[in-house]
Coordinates of N, CA and C in Angstrom, one line a residue:
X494 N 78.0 68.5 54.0 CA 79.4 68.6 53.6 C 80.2 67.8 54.7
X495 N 80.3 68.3 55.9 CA 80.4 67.7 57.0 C 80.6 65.5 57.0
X496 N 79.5 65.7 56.7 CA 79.3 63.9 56.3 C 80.3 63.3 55.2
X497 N 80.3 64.0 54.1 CA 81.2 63.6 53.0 C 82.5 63.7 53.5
X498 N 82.7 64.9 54.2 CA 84.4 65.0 55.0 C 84.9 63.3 55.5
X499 N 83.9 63.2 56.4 CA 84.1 61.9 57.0 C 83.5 60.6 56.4
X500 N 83.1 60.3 55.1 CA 82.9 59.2 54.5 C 84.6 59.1 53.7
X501 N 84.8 60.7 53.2 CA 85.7 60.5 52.3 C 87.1 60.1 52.9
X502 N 87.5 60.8 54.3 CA 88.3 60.3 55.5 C 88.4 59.0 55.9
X503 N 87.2 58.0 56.3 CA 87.2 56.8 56.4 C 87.4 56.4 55.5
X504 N 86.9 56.5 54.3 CA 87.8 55.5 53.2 C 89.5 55.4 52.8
X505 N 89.8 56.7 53.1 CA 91.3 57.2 53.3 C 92.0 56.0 53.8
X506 N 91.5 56.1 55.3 CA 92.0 55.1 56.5 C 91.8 54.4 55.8
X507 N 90.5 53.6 55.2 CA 90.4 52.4 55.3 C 91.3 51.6 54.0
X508 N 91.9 52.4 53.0 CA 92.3 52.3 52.1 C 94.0 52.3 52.4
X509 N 94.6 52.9 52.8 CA 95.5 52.5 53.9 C 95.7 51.3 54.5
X510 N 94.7 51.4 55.4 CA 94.7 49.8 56.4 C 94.8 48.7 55.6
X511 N 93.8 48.3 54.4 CA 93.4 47.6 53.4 C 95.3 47.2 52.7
X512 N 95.7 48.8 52.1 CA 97.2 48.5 51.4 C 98.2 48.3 52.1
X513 N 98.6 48.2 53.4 CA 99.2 47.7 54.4 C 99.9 49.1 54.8
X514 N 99.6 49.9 54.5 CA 100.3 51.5 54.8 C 99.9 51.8 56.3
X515 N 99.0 50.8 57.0 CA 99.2 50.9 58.4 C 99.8 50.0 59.1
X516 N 100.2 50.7 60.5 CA 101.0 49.8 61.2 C 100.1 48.2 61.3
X517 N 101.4 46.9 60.8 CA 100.1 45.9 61.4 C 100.6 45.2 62.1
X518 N 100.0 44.5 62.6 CA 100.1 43.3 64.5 C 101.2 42.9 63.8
X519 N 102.0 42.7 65.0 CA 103.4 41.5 64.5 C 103.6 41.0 66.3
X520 N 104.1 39.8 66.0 CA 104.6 39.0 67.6 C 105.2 40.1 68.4
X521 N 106.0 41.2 68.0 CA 106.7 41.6 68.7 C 105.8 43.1 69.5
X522 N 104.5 43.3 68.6 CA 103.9 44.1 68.9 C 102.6 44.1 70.7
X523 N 102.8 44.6 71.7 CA 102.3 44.4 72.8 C 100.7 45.4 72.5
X524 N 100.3 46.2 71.5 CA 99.5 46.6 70.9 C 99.1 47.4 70.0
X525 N 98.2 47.0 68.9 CA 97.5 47.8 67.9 C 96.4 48.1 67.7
X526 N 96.2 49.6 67.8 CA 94.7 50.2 67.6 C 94.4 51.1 66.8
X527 N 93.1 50.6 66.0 CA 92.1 51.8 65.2 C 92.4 53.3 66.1
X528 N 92.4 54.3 65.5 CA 92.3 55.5 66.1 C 91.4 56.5 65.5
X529 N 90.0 57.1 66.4 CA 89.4 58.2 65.9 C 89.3 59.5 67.0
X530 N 90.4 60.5 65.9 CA 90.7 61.7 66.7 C 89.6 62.9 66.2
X531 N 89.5 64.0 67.1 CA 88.6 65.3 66.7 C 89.9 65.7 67.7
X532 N 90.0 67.2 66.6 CA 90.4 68.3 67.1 C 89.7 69.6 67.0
X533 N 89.5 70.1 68.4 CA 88.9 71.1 68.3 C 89.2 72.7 68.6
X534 N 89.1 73.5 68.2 CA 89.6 75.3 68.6 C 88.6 75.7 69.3
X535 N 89.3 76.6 69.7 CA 89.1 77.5 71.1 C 88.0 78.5 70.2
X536 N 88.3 79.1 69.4 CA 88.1 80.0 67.9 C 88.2 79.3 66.8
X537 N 87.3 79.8 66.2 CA 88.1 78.8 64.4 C 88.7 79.4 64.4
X538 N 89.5 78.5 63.2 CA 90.8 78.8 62.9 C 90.6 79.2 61.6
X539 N 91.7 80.7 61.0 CA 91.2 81.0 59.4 C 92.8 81.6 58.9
X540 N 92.9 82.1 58.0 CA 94.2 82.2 57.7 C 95.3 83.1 58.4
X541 N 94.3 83.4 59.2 CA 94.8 84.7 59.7 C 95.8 84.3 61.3
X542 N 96.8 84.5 61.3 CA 97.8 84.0 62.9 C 97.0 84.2 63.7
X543 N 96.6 83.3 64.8 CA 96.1 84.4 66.4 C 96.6 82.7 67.0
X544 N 96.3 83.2 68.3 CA 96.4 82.3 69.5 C 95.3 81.4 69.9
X545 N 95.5 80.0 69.6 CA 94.7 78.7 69.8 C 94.5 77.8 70.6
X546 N 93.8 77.6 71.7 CA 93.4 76.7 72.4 C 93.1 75.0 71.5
X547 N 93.7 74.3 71.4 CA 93.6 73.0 70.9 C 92.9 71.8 71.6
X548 N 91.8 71.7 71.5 CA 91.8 70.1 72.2 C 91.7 69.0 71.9
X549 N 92.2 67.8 72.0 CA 91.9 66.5 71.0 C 91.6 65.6 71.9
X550 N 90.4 64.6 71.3 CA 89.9 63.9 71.7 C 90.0 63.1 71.1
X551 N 90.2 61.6 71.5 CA 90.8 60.3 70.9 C 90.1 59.2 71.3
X552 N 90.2 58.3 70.4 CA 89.0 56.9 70.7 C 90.0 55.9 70.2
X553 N 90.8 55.2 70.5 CA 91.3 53.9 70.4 C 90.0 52.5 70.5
X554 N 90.2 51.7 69.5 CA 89.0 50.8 69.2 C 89.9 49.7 68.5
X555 N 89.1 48.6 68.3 CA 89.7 47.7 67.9 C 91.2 47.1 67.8
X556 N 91.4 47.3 69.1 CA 93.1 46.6 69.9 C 93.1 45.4 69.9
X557 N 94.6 44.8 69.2 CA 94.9 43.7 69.3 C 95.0 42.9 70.5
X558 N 95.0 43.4 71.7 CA 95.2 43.1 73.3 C 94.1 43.2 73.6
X559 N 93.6 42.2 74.0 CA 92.1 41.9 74.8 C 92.3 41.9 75.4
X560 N 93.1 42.3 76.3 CA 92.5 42.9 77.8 C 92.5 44.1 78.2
X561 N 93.0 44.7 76.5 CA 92.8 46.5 76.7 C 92.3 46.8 75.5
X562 N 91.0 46.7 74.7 CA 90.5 46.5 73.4 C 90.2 47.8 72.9
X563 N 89.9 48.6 74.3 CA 89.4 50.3 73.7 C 89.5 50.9 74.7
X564 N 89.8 52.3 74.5 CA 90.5 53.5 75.2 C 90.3 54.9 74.6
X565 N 91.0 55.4 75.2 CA 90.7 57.2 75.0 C 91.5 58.0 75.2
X566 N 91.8 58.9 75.0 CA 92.8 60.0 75.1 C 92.2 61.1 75.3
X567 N 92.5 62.7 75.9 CA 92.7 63.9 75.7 C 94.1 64.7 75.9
X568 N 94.5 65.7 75.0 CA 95.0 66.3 75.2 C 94.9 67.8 74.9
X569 N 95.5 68.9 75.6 CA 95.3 70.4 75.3 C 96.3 71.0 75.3
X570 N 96.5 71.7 74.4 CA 97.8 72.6 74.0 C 97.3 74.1 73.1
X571 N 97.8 75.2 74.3 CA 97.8 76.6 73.6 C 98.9 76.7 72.7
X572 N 98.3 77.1 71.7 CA 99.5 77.7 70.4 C 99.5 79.0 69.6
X573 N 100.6 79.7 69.3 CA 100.5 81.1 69.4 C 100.5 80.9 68.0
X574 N 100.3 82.0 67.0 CA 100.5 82.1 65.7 C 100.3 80.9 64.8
X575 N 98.8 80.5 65.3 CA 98.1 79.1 64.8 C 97.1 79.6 63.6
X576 N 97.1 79.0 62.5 CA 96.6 79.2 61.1 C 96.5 77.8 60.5
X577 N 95.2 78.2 59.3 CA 94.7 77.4 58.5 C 96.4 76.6 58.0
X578 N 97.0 77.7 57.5 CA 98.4 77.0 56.8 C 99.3 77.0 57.9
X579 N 99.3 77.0 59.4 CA 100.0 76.6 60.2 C 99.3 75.6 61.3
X580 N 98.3 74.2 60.3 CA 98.2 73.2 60.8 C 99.3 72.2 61.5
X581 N 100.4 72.3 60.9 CA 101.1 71.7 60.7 C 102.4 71.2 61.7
X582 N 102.2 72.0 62.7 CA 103.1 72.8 64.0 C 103.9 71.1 64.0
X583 N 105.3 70.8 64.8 CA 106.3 70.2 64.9 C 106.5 70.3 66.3
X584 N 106.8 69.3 67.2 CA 107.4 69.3 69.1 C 106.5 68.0 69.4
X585 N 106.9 68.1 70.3 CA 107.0 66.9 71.7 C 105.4 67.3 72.5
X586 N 105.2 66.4 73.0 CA 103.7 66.5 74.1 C 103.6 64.9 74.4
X587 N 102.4 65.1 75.7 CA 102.3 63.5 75.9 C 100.8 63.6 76.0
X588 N 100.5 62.4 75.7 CA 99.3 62.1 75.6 C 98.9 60.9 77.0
X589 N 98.1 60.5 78.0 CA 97.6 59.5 78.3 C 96.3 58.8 78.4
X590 N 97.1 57.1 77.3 CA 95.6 56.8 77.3 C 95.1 55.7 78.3
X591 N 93.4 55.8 78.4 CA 93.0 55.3 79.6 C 92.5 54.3 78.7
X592 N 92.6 53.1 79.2 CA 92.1 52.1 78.7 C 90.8 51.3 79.3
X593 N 89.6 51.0 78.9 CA 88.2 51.0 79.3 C 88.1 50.1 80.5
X594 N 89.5 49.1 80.0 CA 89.3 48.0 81.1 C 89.8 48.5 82.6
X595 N 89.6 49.1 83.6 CA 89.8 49.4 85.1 C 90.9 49.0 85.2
X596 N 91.2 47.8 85.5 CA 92.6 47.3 86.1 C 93.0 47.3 85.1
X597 N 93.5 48.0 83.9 CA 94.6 48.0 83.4 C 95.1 49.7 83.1
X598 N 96.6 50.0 84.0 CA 96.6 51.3 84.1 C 97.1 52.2 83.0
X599 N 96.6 53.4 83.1 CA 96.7 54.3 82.2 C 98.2 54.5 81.4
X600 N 98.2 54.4 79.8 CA 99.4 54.3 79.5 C 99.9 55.8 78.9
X601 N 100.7 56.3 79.4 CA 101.9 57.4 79.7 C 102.5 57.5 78.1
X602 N 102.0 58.5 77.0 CA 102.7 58.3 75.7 C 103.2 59.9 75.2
X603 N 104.6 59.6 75.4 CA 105.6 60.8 75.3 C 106.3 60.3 74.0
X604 N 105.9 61.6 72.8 CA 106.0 61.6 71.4 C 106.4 62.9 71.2
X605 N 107.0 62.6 70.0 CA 107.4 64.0 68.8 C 106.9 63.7 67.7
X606 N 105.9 65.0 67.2 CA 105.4 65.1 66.3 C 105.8 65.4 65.2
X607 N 105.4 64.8 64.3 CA 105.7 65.5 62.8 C 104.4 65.6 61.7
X608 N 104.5 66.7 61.0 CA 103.2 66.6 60.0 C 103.5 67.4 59.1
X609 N 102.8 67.2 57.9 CA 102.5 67.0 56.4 C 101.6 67.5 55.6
X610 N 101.5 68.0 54.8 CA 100.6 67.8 53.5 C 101.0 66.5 52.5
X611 N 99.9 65.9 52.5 CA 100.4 65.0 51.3 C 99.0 64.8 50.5
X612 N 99.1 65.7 48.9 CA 97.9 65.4 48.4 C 96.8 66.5 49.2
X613 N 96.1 66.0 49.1 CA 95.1 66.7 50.0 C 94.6 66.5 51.6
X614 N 95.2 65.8 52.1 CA 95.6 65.0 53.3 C 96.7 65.3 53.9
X615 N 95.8 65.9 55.9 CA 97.4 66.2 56.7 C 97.8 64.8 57.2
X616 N 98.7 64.5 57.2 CA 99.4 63.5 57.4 C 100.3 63.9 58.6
X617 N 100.1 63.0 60.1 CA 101.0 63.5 61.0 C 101.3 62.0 61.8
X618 N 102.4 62.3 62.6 CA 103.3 61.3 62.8 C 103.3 61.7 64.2
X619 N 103.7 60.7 65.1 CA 103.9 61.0 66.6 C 104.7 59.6 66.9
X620 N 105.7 60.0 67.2 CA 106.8 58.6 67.6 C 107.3 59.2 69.0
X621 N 107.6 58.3 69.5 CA 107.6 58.1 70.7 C 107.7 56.7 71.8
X622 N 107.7 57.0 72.6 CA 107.1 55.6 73.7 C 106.4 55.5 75.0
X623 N 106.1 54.6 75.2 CA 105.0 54.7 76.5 C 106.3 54.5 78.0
X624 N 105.9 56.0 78.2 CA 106.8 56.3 79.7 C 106.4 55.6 81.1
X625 N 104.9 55.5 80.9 CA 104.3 54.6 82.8 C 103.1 54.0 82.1
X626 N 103.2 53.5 83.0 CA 101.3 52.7 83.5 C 101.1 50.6 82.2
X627 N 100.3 51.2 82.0 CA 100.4 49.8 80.7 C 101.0 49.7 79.9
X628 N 102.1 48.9 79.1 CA 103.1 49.0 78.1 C 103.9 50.3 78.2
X629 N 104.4 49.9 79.7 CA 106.0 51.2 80.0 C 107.0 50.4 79.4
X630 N 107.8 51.5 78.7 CA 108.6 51.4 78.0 C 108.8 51.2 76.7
X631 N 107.7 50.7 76.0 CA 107.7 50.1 74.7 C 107.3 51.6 74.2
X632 N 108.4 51.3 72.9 CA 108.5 52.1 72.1 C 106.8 51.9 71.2
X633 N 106.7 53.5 71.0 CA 104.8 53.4 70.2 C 104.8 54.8 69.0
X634 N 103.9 54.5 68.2 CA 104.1 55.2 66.7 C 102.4 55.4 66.5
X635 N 101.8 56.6 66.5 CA 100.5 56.9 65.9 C 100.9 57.3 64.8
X636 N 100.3 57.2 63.8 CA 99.9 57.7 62.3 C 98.6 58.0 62.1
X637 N 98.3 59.4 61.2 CA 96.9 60.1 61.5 C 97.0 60.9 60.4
X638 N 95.8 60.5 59.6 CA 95.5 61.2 58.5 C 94.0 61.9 58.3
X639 N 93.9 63.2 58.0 CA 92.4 64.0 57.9 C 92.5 64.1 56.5
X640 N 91.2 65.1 56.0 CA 91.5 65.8 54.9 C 92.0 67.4 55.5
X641 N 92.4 68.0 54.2 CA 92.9 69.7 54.2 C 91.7 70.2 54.5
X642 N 91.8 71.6 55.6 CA 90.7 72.1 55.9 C 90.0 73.1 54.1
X643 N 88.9 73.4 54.6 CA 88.6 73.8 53.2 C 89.1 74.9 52.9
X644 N 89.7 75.5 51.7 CA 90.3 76.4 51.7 C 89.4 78.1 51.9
X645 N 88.0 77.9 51.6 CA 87.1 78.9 51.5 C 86.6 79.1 53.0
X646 N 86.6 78.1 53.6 CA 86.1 78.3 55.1 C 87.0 79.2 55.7
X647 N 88.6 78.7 55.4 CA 89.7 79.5 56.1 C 90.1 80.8 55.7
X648 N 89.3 81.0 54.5 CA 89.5 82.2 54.4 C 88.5 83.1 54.7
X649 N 87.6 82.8 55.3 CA 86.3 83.5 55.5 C 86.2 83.0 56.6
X650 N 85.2 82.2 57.0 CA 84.5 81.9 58.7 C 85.4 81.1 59.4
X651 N 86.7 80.4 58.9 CA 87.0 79.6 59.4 C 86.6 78.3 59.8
X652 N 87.6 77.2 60.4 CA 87.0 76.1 60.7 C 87.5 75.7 62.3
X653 N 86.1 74.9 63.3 CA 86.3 74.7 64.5 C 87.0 73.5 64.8
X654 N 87.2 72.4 63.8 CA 87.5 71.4 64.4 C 87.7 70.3 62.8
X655 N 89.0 69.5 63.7 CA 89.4 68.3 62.2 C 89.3 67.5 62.2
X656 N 88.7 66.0 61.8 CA 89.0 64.5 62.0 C 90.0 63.9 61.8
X657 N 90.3 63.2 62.2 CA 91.7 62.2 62.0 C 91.5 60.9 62.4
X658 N 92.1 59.6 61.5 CA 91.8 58.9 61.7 C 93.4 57.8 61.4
X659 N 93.2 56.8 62.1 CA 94.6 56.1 61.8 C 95.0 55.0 62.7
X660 N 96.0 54.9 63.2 CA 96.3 53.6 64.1 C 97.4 54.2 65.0
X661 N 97.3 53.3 66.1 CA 98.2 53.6 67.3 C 99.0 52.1 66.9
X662 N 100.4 52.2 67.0 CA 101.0 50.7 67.2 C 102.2 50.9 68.4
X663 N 101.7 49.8 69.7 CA 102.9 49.7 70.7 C 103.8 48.8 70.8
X664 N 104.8 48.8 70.7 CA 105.9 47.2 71.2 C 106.3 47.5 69.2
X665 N 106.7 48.3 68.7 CA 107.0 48.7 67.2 C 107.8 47.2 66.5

């Protein structure tokens, strides 16, 4: 099941990318990257409210900037009255991502979130801009789409963790 989640997810993305519904390179752009996120709980998560340890793990790949082509991210956030139908939470956090190449420093990305059902797909949004390190100041936009967790898991065993997949674009 697991495997189809994520064949059906990359096609998502890739069907996107393909219809231009992702961000694409433009001159004015300082960079664009593929993005593969996992989120993971502290607890599964089921319908039921309780308090959630979040972690996300991020893979930036295929960047338009060769001299920062792939990178990574984590970030962690506790949230209280977190549920299957309260994927969806809204605020601010920063993320920084380290980029593989050494000498190029860690870029500083302070965003507001937003997110969605659309279809069967959470759809979430993070605008924002890069506050320090590589590409300070340029305004930056992730877009990240999974599928809905399963409705039977969340009602019963719950679920540990979600894929997301999408693009980072910096210099908008």
């Amino acid at each position: 099941m697991k495997a189809l989640v994520r064949i059906a997810t990359a096609c998502l993305v890739a069907s996107a990318v393909l219809s231009g519904a992702a961000p694409a390179a433009n001159a004015d752009a300082g960079q664009v990257c593929l993005v593969n996120e996992v989120v993971s709980f502290s607890q599964p998560v089921t319908n039921t409210p309780q308090t959630v340890t979040v972690t996300v793990q991020g893979q930036l790949f295929n960047c338009t900037n060769g001299s920062v082509a792939t990178g990574s991210y984590t970030e962690t956030a506790t949230l209280p009255n977190y549920s299957c139908t309260q994927l969806f939470y809204q605020g601010s956090g920063t993320r920084v991502l380290t980029w593989t190449d050494p000498t190029a420093a860690p870029s500083t990305y302070s965003y507001n979130r937003t997110s969605s059902r659309v279809g069967a797909n959470i759809v979430i949004l993070l605008l924002g801009s890069i506050t320090g390190g590589t590409f300070a100041t340029e305004p930056a936009k992730m877009q990240l789409t999974g599928l809905n967790p399963d409705p039977i898991s969340c009602a019963t065993t719950g679920i540990s963790q979600l894929t997301l997949l999408g693009a980072l674009t910096v210099g908008l």
